[in-house]
Coordinates of C-alpha atoms in Angstrom, one line a residue:
X161 CA 79.4 7.6 -87.5
X162 CA 78.6 9.3 -84.2
X163 CA 81.6 11.1 -82.9
X164 CA 82.7 11.4 -79.3
X165 CA 85.2 14.0 -78.1
X166 CA 86.9 13.1 -74.8
X167 CA 88.2 16.0 -72.6
X168 CA 90.6 15.5 -69.7
X169 CA 89.2 17.4 -66.8
X170 CA 90.0 17.8 -63.1
X171 CA 86.5 18.8 -61.9
X172 CA 82.8 19.1 -62.7
X173 CA 80.0 21.2 -61.1
X174 CA 76.3 21.5 -61.1
X175 CA 74.4 24.3 -62.7
X176 CA 73.9 25.9 -59.2
X177 CA 77.5 25.5 -58.1
X178 CA 77.0 22.8 -55.4
X179 CA 80.4 21.3 -56.1
X180 CA 82.9 21.2 -57.6
X181 CA 83.5 17.4 -57.8
X182 CA 86.6 15.6 -59.1
X183 CA 86.6 14.2 -62.7
X184 CA 88.9 12.4 -65.1
X185 CA 87.2 12.5 -68.4
X186 CA 84.3 14.4 -69.9
X187 CA 82.8 12.8 -73.0
X188 CA 80.6 14.5 -75.5
X189 CA 78.9 12.5 -78.3
X190 CA 77.6 14.3 -81.4
X191 CA 75.3 12.4 -83.8
X192 CA 76.0 11.7 -87.4
X193 CA 74.6 14.4 -89.6
X194 CA 71.4 14.0 -91.6
X195 CA 73.3 14.4 -94.9
X196 CA 75.3 11.3 -94.3
X197 CA 72.6 9.3 -92.5
X198 CA 69.2 10.7 -93.2
X199 CA 67.2 8.0 -91.4
X200 CA 66.5 8.9 -87.8
X201 CA 66.4 5.3 -86.8
X202 CA 69.8 4.7 -88.3
X203 CA 71.2 7.7 -86.6
X204 CA 69.7 6.6 -83.3
X205 CA 71.1 3.1 -83.6
X206 CA 74.5 4.5 -84.6
X207 CA 74.5 6.5 -81.4
X208 CA 73.7 3.4 -79.4
X209 CA 76.8 1.6 -80.8
X210 CA 78.9 4.6 -79.9
X211 CA 77.6 4.5 -76.3
X212 CA 78.4 0.8 -76.1
X213 CA 81.9 1.5 -77.3
X214 CA 82.3 4.1 -74.5
X215 CA 81.0 1.6 -72.0
X216 CA 83.5 -1.0 -73.1
X217 CA 86.3 1.6 -73.0
X218 CA 85.3 2.5 -69.4
X219 CA 85.0 -1.2 -68.5
X220 CA 88.5 -2.0 -69.9
X221 CA 90.0 0.8 -67.8
X222 CA 88.1 -0.2 -64.7
X223 CA 86.3 3.2 -64.7
X224 CA 82.8 4.2 -63.8
X225 CA 80.6 5.7 -66.4
X226 CA 77.7 8.2 -65.8
X227 CA 75.4 10.2 -68.1
X228 CA 74.2 13.7 -67.4
X229 CA 72.2 16.3 -69.1
X230 CA 71.5 19.8 -67.9
X231 CA 73.2 19.6 -64.5
X232 CA 70.0 20.7 -62.8
X233 CA 70.3 18.5 -59.7
X234 CA 71.8 20.1 -56.6
X235 CA 72.8 16.8 -55.1
X236 CA 75.8 14.9 -56.4
X237 CA 73.5 12.2 -58.0
X238 CA 74.8 12.8 -61.5
X239 CA 78.5 12.9 -60.6
X240 CA 80.9 10.1 -61.5
X241 CA 84.6 10.7 -60.7
X242 CA 85.9 8.7 -63.7
X243 CA 83.9 9.3 -66.9
X244 CA 80.9 11.6 -67.4
X245 CA 78.9 11.7 -70.6
X246 CA 77.1 14.9 -71.7
X247 CA 73.8 13.8 -73.3
X248 CA 72.3 17.0 -74.6
X249 CA 73.3 16.6 -78.2
X250 CA 71.5 13.3 -78.3
X251 CA 68.1 14.7 -79.1
X252 CA 66.5 12.7 -81.9
X253 CA 62.8 11.9 -81.8
X254 CA 61.4 8.8 -83.6
X255 CA 58.0 8.6 -85.2
X256 CA 55.6 6.1 -83.6
X257 CA 53.2 4.8 -86.3
X258 CA 49.9 3.0 -85.7
X259 CA 51.6 -0.3 -86.7
X260 CA 54.1 0.2 -83.9
X261 CA 51.4 0.1 -81.2
X262 CA 51.1 -3.2 -79.3
X263 CA 48.0 -5.2 -80.1
X264 CA 47.0 -5.2 -76.4
X265 CA 47.9 -1.5 -75.8
X266 CA 45.3 0.7 -74.1
X267 CA 47.0 3.8 -75.2
X268 CA 45.8 6.1 -78.0
X269 CA 48.3 5.9 -80.8
X270 CA 48.2 9.7 -81.3
X271 CA 49.5 10.2 -77.8
X272 CA 52.6 8.0 -78.0
X273 CA 56.0 9.6 -78.8
X274 CA 59.5 8.4 -78.5
X275 CA 62.4 10.8 -77.6
X276 CA 66.1 10.3 -77.2
X277 CA 67.6 10.9 -73.8
X278 CA 69.1 14.4 -74.4
X279 CA 65.9 16.1 -75.4
X280 CA 65.0 18.8 -73.0
X281 CA 61.5 19.4 -71.7
X282 CA 61.5 22.6 -73.8
X283 CA 62.4 20.7 -77.0
X284 CA 59.9 18.0 -76.3
X285 CA 57.1 20.5 -75.6
X286 CA 57.9 22.3 -78.9
X287 CA 57.8 18.9 -80.8
X288 CA 54.5 17.9 -79.2
X289 CA 53.0 21.3 -79.8
X290 CA 53.5 20.8 -83.6
X291 CA 51.1 17.8 -83.2
X292 CA 48.7 19.7 -81.0
X293 CA 49.9 17.8 -78.0
X294 CA 51.4 18.6 -74.6
X295 CA 53.2 16.9 -71.8
X296 CA 51.0 16.1 -68.9
X297 CA 53.2 18.0 -66.4
X298 CA 56.8 19.2 -66.0
X299 CA 59.0 20.5 -63.3
X300 CA 59.0 24.2 -62.4
X301 CA 61.0 25.0 -65.5
X302 CA 61.9 23.4 -68.8
X303 CA 65.7 23.1 -69.1
X304 CA 66.1 19.5 -67.8
X305 CA 66.6 16.6 -70.1
X306 CA 63.9 13.9 -70.1
X307 CA 66.3 11.2 -68.9
X308 CA 67.5 13.4 -66.0
X309 CA 63.9 14.3 -65.1
X310 CA 62.7 10.7 -64.8
X311 CA 66.0 9.4 -63.1
X312 CA 65.5 11.9 -60.3
X313 CA 61.7 11.9 -60.1
X314 CA 61.1 15.5 -61.1
X315 CA 57.7 16.5 -59.9
X316 CA 55.3 18.9 -61.6
X317 CA 53.0 19.3 -58.6
X318 CA 49.9 18.3 -60.5
X319 CA 47.5 17.0 -58.0
X320 CA 46.0 14.3 -60.2
X321 CA 48.9 13.6 -62.7
X322 CA 52.0 12.8 -60.7
X323 CA 55.6 13.4 -61.7
X324 CA 57.5 13.4 -65.0
X325 CA 58.2 9.6 -64.8
X326 CA 54.5 8.9 -64.4
X327 CA 53.7 9.4 -68.1
X328 CA 56.7 7.4 -69.3
X329 CA 55.5 4.1 -70.7
X330 CA 58.7 2.6 -72.2
X331 CA 62.4 2.8 -71.5
X332 CA 65.3 1.9 -73.9
X333 CA 68.3 1.1 -71.8
X334 CA 71.9 0.3 -72.8
X335 CA 73.1 -2.0 -70.0
X336 CA 76.5 -3.1 -71.4
X337 CA 78.8 -3.4 -74.4
X338 CA 77.5 -6.6 -75.9
X339 CA 74.9 -7.1 -78.7
X340 CA 72.2 -8.3 -76.3
X341 CA 72.8 -5.4 -73.9
X342 CA 70.3 -3.1 -75.5
X343 CA 66.8 -3.6 -73.9
X344 CA 63.4 -2.1 -74.4
X345 CA 61.5 -2.2 -71.1
X346 CA 57.7 -1.8 -70.5
X347 CA 55.1 -2.9 -67.9
X348 CA 53.6 -6.3 -68.8
X349 CA 50.2 -5.1 -67.6
X350 CA 50.3 -2.0 -69.8
X351 CA 52.3 -2.6 -73.0
X352 CA 52.6 0.3 -75.4
X353 CA 54.7 -0.5 -78.4
X354 CA 55.1 -3.9 -80.1
X355 CA 58.2 -6.0 -80.5
X356 CA 58.6 -4.7 -84.1
X357 CA 59.5 -1.2 -82.8
X358 CA 62.0 -2.7 -80.4
X359 CA 63.6 -4.5 -83.3
X360 CA 63.9 -1.2 -85.2
X361 CA 66.1 0.1 -82.3
X362 CA 67.9 -3.2 -82.1
X363 CA 66.7 -3.9 -78.6
X364 CA 65.4 -7.1 -76.9
X365 CA 62.0 -6.7 -75.2
X366 CA 61.4 -7.1 -71.4
X367 CA 57.9 -6.6 -70.1
X368 CA 57.8 -6.7 -66.3
X369 CA 56.0 -4.4 -64.0
X370 CA 58.4 -4.7 -61.1
X371 CA 61.5 -4.1 -63.1
X372 CA 59.9 -1.2 -65.0
X373 CA 58.8 0.5 -61.8
X374 CA 62.3 0.1 -60.3
X375 CA 64.1 1.4 -63.4
X376 CA 61.7 4.4 -63.8
X377 CA 63.4 6.4 -61.0
X378 CA 66.7 4.6 -61.4
X379 CA 69.0 7.3 -60.2
X380 CA 71.1 6.9 -63.3
X381 CA 72.2 3.4 -62.3
X382 CA 70.1 1.0 -64.3
X383 CA 72.2 1.6 -67.4
X384 CA 72.4 4.3 -69.9
X385 CA 68.8 5.6 -70.7
X386 CA 69.0 6.0 -74.5
X387 CA 65.3 6.7 -75.2
X388 CA 61.9 6.9 -73.6
X389 CA 58.3 6.4 -74.8
X390 CA 55.9 8.9 -73.3
X391 CA 52.2 9.3 -73.3
X392 CA 51.2 12.9 -74.1
X393 CA 47.8 14.4 -74.2
X394 CA 45.9 17.1 -76.2
X395 CA 47.2 20.6 -75.7
X396 CA 45.5 22.5 -72.9
X397 CA 45.6 25.9 -71.2
X398 CA 46.3 26.7 -67.5
X399 CA 44.5 29.6 -65.9
X400 CA 46.8 30.7 -63.1
X401 CA 45.8 32.9 -60.1
X402 CA 47.9 34.3 -57.3
X403 CA 46.0 35.2 -54.1
X404 CA 46.6 36.0 -50.5
X405 CA 44.3 34.0 -48.3
X406 CA 43.9 33.2 -44.6
X407 CA 46.8 30.9 -43.6
X408 CA 44.5 28.6 -41.7
X409 CA 42.4 28.1 -44.8
X410 CA 45.6 27.5 -46.9
X411 CA 46.9 24.9 -44.5
X412 CA 43.6 23.2 -44.2
X413 CA 43.6 22.7 -47.9
X414 CA 47.1 21.4 -47.7
X415 CA 45.9 18.8 -45.2
X416 CA 42.8 17.7 -47.0
X417 CA 42.8 18.8 -50.7
X418 CA 39.1 19.4 -50.1
X419 CA 38.5 22.4 -52.4
X420 CA 34.8 21.6 -52.7
X421 CA 34.0 22.3 -49.1
X422 CA 36.7 25.1 -48.5
X423 CA 36.0 28.7 -47.7
X424 CA 38.5 29.5 -50.6
X425 CA 36.9 30.0 -54.0
X426 CA 37.7 32.0 -57.1
X427 CA 35.0 33.5 -59.2
X428 CA 34.6 31.5 -62.4
X429 CA 36.3 28.4 -60.8
X430 CA 33.2 27.0 -59.0
X431 CA 30.6 24.4 -59.8
X432 CA 26.9 25.0 -60.3
X433 CA 26.4 25.0 -56.5
X434 CA 29.1 27.6 -56.0
X435 CA 31.6 25.1 -54.5
X436 CA 35.3 25.3 -55.3
X437 CA 36.7 23.2 -58.2
X438 CA 39.7 21.0 -57.7
X439 CA 42.7 22.7 -59.3
X440 CA 45.4 21.3 -61.5
X441 CA 48.1 22.8 -59.3
X442 CA 48.2 24.3 -55.8
X443 CA 51.2 26.0 -54.1
X444 CA 51.7 27.9 -50.9
X445 CA 54.5 30.3 -50.2
X446 CA 55.7 30.8 -46.6
X447 CA 58.1 33.4 -45.2
X448 CA 58.9 31.7 -41.9
X449 CA 60.4 34.9 -40.4
X450 CA 57.1 36.9 -40.6
X451 CA 54.0 36.0 -38.6
X452 CA 51.7 36.9 -41.4
X453 CA 48.0 35.9 -40.9
X454 CA 47.8 35.4 -44.7
X455 CA 49.8 33.3 -47.1
X456 CA 50.4 33.8 -50.8
X457 CA 49.1 30.9 -52.8
X458 CA 49.3 30.0 -56.5
X459 CA 46.5 27.9 -58.0
X460 CA 46.0 26.7 -61.6
X461 CA 43.0 25.3 -63.3
X462 CA 43.0 23.3 -66.5
X463 CA 41.1 24.7 -69.5
X464 CA 40.5 23.5 -73.1
X465 CA 42.9 24.9 -75.6
X466 CA 41.4 27.7 -77.6
X467 CA 42.8 30.6 -79.5
X468 CA 43.4 33.5 -79.3
X469 CA 44.4 34.0 -75.7
X470 CA 46.6 36.8 -74.1
X471 CA 50.3 36.4 -74.5
X472 CA 51.4 35.1 -71.0
X473 CA 55.1 35.5 -71.4
X474 CA 55.5 39.2 -70.3
X475 CA 53.8 38.4 -67.0
X476 CA 55.3 35.0 -66.4
X477 CA 58.9 35.9 -67.0
X478 CA 58.6 38.8 -64.6
X479 CA 56.8 37.0 -61.8
X480 CA 57.6 33.3 -61.5
X481 CA 61.3 33.2 -62.5
X482 CA 63.0 36.3 -61.1
X483 CA 66.7 36.1 -60.4
X484 CA 67.9 35.7 -56.9
X485 CA 70.1 38.6 -55.7
X486 CA 73.7 37.4 -55.3
X487 CA 74.8 40.6 -53.6
X488 CA 72.6 39.8 -50.6
X489 CA 74.4 36.5 -50.1
X490 CA 77.4 38.4 -48.9
X491 CA 75.4 40.5 -46.7
X492 CA 73.8 37.5 -45.0
X493 CA 77.2 35.8 -44.6
X494 CA 78.7 38.8 -42.7
X495 CA 75.5 39.8 -40.8
X496 CA 73.5 36.7 -39.9
X497 CA 71.0 38.8 -38.0
X498 CA 70.1 40.5 -41.2
X499 CA 68.8 37.2 -42.8
X500 CA 65.1 37.8 -41.9
X501 CA 65.4 41.2 -43.6
X502 CA 67.2 39.5 -46.5
X503 CA 64.4 37.0 -46.8
X504 CA 61.9 39.8 -47.0
X505 CA 63.8 41.2 -49.9
X506 CA 64.2 37.8 -51.4
X507 CA 60.4 37.3 -51.0
X508 CA 59.8 40.4 -53.1
X509 CA 62.0 38.9 -55.9
X510 CA 60.7 35.3 -56.1
X511 CA 57.0 35.7 -55.1
X512 CA 54.5 36.4 -57.9
X513 CA 52.4 39.5 -57.6
X514 CA 49.2 39.1 -55.5
X515 CA 46.0 39.2 -57.7
X516 CA 48.1 38.3 -60.7
X517 CA 46.3 36.2 -63.4
X518 CA 47.7 34.5 -66.5
X519 CA 46.5 32.0 -69.0
X520 CA 48.8 29.9 -71.2
X521 CA 49.9 26.4 -72.2
X522 CA 51.9 24.2 -69.8
X523 CA 55.0 25.1 -71.9
X524 CA 54.4 28.8 -71.5
X525 CA 53.5 28.6 -67.8
X526 CA 56.5 26.6 -66.6
X527 CA 59.0 28.3 -68.8
X528 CA 62.7 29.2 -68.7
X529 CA 64.4 29.7 -65.3
X530 CA 67.3 32.0 -66.0
X531 CA 69.1 32.0 -62.7
X532 CA 72.3 29.8 -62.8
X533 CA 74.3 31.1 -59.8
X534 CA 74.9 29.6 -56.4
X535 CA 71.7 28.3 -54.9
X536 CA 70.4 25.6 -52.6
X537 CA 67.1 23.7 -52.4
X538 CA 66.0 21.2 -49.7
X539 CA 62.7 19.4 -50.4
X540 CA 61.0 16.9 -48.1
X541 CA 57.9 14.9 -49.1
X542 CA 55.3 14.1 -46.4
X543 CA 51.8 12.8 -46.6
X544 CA 49.3 15.7 -46.7
X545 CA 47.8 14.9 -43.3
X546 CA 51.2 15.7 -41.8
X547 CA 51.9 18.8 -43.9
X548 CA 51.0 21.5 -41.4
X549 CA 52.8 19.8 -38.6
X550 CA 55.9 19.2 -40.7
X551 CA 56.0 22.7 -42.0
X552 CA 55.8 24.2 -38.5
X553 CA 58.6 21.9 -37.2
X554 CA 60.9 22.8 -40.1
X555 CA 60.1 26.5 -40.1
X556 CA 60.7 26.7 -36.3
X557 CA 64.0 24.9 -36.8
X558 CA 65.2 27.6 -39.3
X559 CA 64.2 30.4 -36.9
X560 CA 65.5 28.8 -33.7
X561 CA 68.7 27.3 -34.9
X562 CA 69.3 29.4 -38.1
X563 CA 68.6 31.8 -39.6
X564 CA 68.8 30.3 -43.1
X565 CA 68.7 32.4 -46.3
X566 CA 65.7 30.7 -47.9
X567 CA 62.0 30.7 -48.1
X568 CA 59.5 27.9 -47.8
X569 CA 56.9 26.6 -50.2
X570 CA 54.5 23.7 -50.3
X571 CA 53.5 21.8 -53.5
X572 CA 51.3 18.7 -53.9
X573 CA 51.7 15.7 -56.1
X574 CA 49.9 12.4 -56.8
X575 CA 51.5 9.2 -55.8
X576 CA 53.9 7.6 -58.3
X577 CA 54.1 3.9 -59.2
X578 CA 57.9 4.1 -59.4
X579 CA 59.5 2.0 -56.6
X580 CA 61.9 4.7 -55.4
X581 CA 59.8 7.8 -56.2
X582 CA 59.9 10.4 -53.4
X583 CA 56.2 11.1 -54.2
X584 CA 55.3 7.8 -52.4
X585 CA 52.3 9.0 -50.4
X586 CA 48.7 9.0 -51.8
X587 CA 49.1 12.7 -52.2
X588 CA 52.6 13.9 -51.3
X589 CA 53.2 17.4 -49.9
X590 CA 56.6 18.6 -51.0
X591 CA 57.9 21.0 -48.4
X592 CA 60.6 23.0 -50.0
X593 CA 63.0 25.6 -48.8
X594 CA 64.8 27.4 -51.7
X595 CA 67.4 30.1 -51.4
X596 CA 71.0 31.0 -51.9
X597 CA 74.1 29.2 -50.8
X598 CA 75.9 30.5 -47.7
X599 CA 79.2 29.9 -46.0
X600 CA 79.4 28.3 -42.6
X601 CA 80.4 30.9 -40.0
X602 CA 80.6 31.0 -36.2
X603 CA 76.9 32.0 -36.1
X604 CA 75.6 30.0 -39.1
X605 CA 75.4 26.2 -39.4
X606 CA 76.5 24.6 -42.7
X607 CA 74.0 23.5 -45.3
X608 CA 74.8 19.8 -44.4
X609 CA 74.2 20.5 -40.7
X610 CA 70.9 22.2 -41.4
X611 CA 69.8 19.3 -43.6
X612 CA 70.9 16.9 -40.9
X613 CA 68.8 18.7 -38.3
X614 CA 65.8 18.7 -40.6
X615 CA 65.9 14.9 -40.9
X616 CA 66.4 14.6 -37.1
X617 CA 63.4 16.8 -36.4
X618 CA 61.1 14.9 -38.7
X619 CA 62.3 11.5 -37.4
X620 CA 62.0 12.5 -33.7
X621 CA 58.4 13.6 -34.3
X622 CA 57.5 10.4 -36.1
X623 CA 56.7 12.0 -39.4
X624 CA 57.4 9.6 -42.4
X625 CA 59.2 11.5 -45.1
X626 CA 61.2 11.3 -48.3
X627 CA 63.7 13.7 -49.9
X628 CA 63.9 14.9 -53.4
X629 CA 66.7 13.0 -55.1
X630 CA 68.0 16.1 -56.9
X631 CA 68.1 18.4 -54.0
X632 CA 70.5 19.3 -51.2
X633 CA 70.5 16.9 -48.2
X634 CA 72.7 15.1 -45.7
X635 CA 72.7 12.0 -47.8
X636 CA 75.2 10.3 -45.5
X637 CA 72.6 10.4 -42.6
X638 CA 72.6 6.8 -41.1
X639 CA 70.1 4.4 -42.5
X640 CA 68.4 7.2 -44.4
X641 CA 67.2 5.2 -47.4
X642 CA 66.1 2.3 -45.3
X643 CA 64.1 4.6 -43.1
X644 CA 62.4 6.3 -46.1
X645 CA 61.7 3.3 -48.3
X646 CA 62.1 0.1 -46.3
X647 CA 61.4 -3.0 -48.4
X648 CA 61.1 -0.9 -51.6
X649 CA 64.8 -0.1 -51.4
X650 CA 65.5 -3.8 -51.1
X651 CA 63.3 -4.6 -54.1
X652 CA 64.9 -1.8 -56.1
X653 CA 68.3 -3.3 -55.5
X654 CA 67.1 -6.8 -56.3
X655 CA 65.7 -5.8 -59.7
X656 CA 68.9 -3.8 -60.5
X657 CA 71.0 -6.8 -59.7
X658 CA 68.8 -9.1 -61.8
X659 CA 69.1 -6.7 -64.8
X660 CA 72.8 -5.8 -64.7
X661 CA 75.9 -8.0 -64.4
X662 CA 77.9 -7.3 -61.3
X663 CA 80.5 -5.7 -63.5
X664 CA 78.0 -3.3 -65.1
X665 CA 76.3 -2.6 -61.7
X666 CA 79.7 -1.3 -60.5
X667 CA 80.3 0.6 -63.7
X668 CA 77.0 2.5 -63.5
X669 CA 77.4 3.2 -59.7
X670 CA 78.9 6.3 -58.2
X671 CA 79.8 7.8 -54.9
X672 CA 76.2 9.1 -54.3
X673 CA 74.8 5.6 -54.7
X674 CA 77.5 4.2 -52.4
X675 CA 76.8 6.9 -49.8
X676 CA 73.1 6.0 -49.7
X677 CA 73.9 2.2 -49.6
X678 CA 72.1 1.4 -52.9
X679 CA 75.1 0.3 -54.9
X680 CA 75.8 -2.9 -52.9
X681 CA 75.0 -6.3 -54.5
X682 CA 72.0 -8.0 -52.8
X683 CA 72.6 -11.7 -52.1
X684 CA 69.4 -13.6 -52.7
X685 CA 68.5 -17.2 -52.0
X686 CA 69.2 -19.1 -55.2
X687 CA 65.5 -19.9 -55.7
X688 CA 64.4 -16.2 -55.5
X689 CA 67.3 -15.1 -57.7
X690 CA 66.3 -17.7 -60.4
X691 CA 62.6 -16.6 -60.1
X692 CA 63.5 -12.9 -60.4
X693 CA 65.8 -13.4 -63.4
X694 CA 63.3 -15.7 -65.1
X695 CA 60.5 -13.1 -64.6
X696 CA 62.4 -10.4 -66.6
X697 CA 64.0 -12.4 -69.4

């Protein structure tokens, strides 16, 4: 049987030290060994029963229950003060056979894979690689668990792919302690696996587009995500270039994504007429403290997988993922006026070398991020036509009311179908400021104050925006979620209330959900409630 160890704790923290937060119990479940239970399906179902036992235990003690994986989020989204469950040992993958595919499925059987919640992006990439397959996109690194990625909407900045949740085609949720509280959820318009597969994992099937899209970016509150079905693709290579280009050209591309008619081209990445090709990935780095006429950009183009190709690791690990310098945090705290100088040093550490080129798989390109010290990251999503204006407003804010020990970047992502995805615009520009945590002083505003002002500036200039769920923000800002999502937030709550009992909705909530006013029970007219429940059962 799966075994859970419960530890009495007083606090819990994120990987990047954004807490600490109070905690009663930390629970760690280890799966039954293969020697005693060789069938992966049996071990998976055994783990589900153990999670249901833990849910009942939490319910009986009137406690909340929350799962977490790699602690990658910098917000408190994963935190639950009562009971937190560490998922990373739950990393089975189940074989999907041709007979498991739904008769009406439009998916290629060879691209469908099923992974348990605790599998990291790195583990999944390695498993897919053994089949000659690849994920479609990942975040900027590979340490997050798959359940954590989709719950917070981790984006890979692939222009025509979307975020991690956008290649998830099935969700296995544990929504309570009872026998019918294990569900397998898909879209009714795009089924992937048949009911027989759901029976193997002892789940009842729900196919409903609205519920699926709501649960995709469920913020950890639609139940315990036990497993996911993903659509992979054939393994490919990414040719990566780093260049310095005129900043007006860089920003015009940000506003239009029109690479075909841009002045910017790279030899070998043009069509027969010499026009620029649309890349897989486009990123701009901006040091707001320097009036540089050129910006550093990173651009990647998708290539067929062929071997041999040069080993990319030596270059990648030196350029993309260099450690931040903790020593300089203390300097910036004591001498705020030195922050622009500090950023110049930070820029040297986190920017890739100009004119650098690499080629490698997705797994090799977005690889390990070793830095685990104190860090902050704010990330706002805006529609691309507002990207330059929003960048200037936020950069001016950091200069005029800061300084802030961080550096800006812009990345671009296709719209998601998930109801509460922050990538909600046709193409979303993610304006990010990443840096190191600092302490509030007489001359430095706090991180929360800084985030508050960023929200105020965008609102006062009528720029619609979203915020990355896993990043630092003033999440208590009045009516923030309603402002960002409007009716989508109402719909999300309606589907959550229809799926979960009131008791389980409270159990899977946390302080973060209460702060952003998404934990409350929506009171529906009886006719609409009956219609909604009928549509998902």
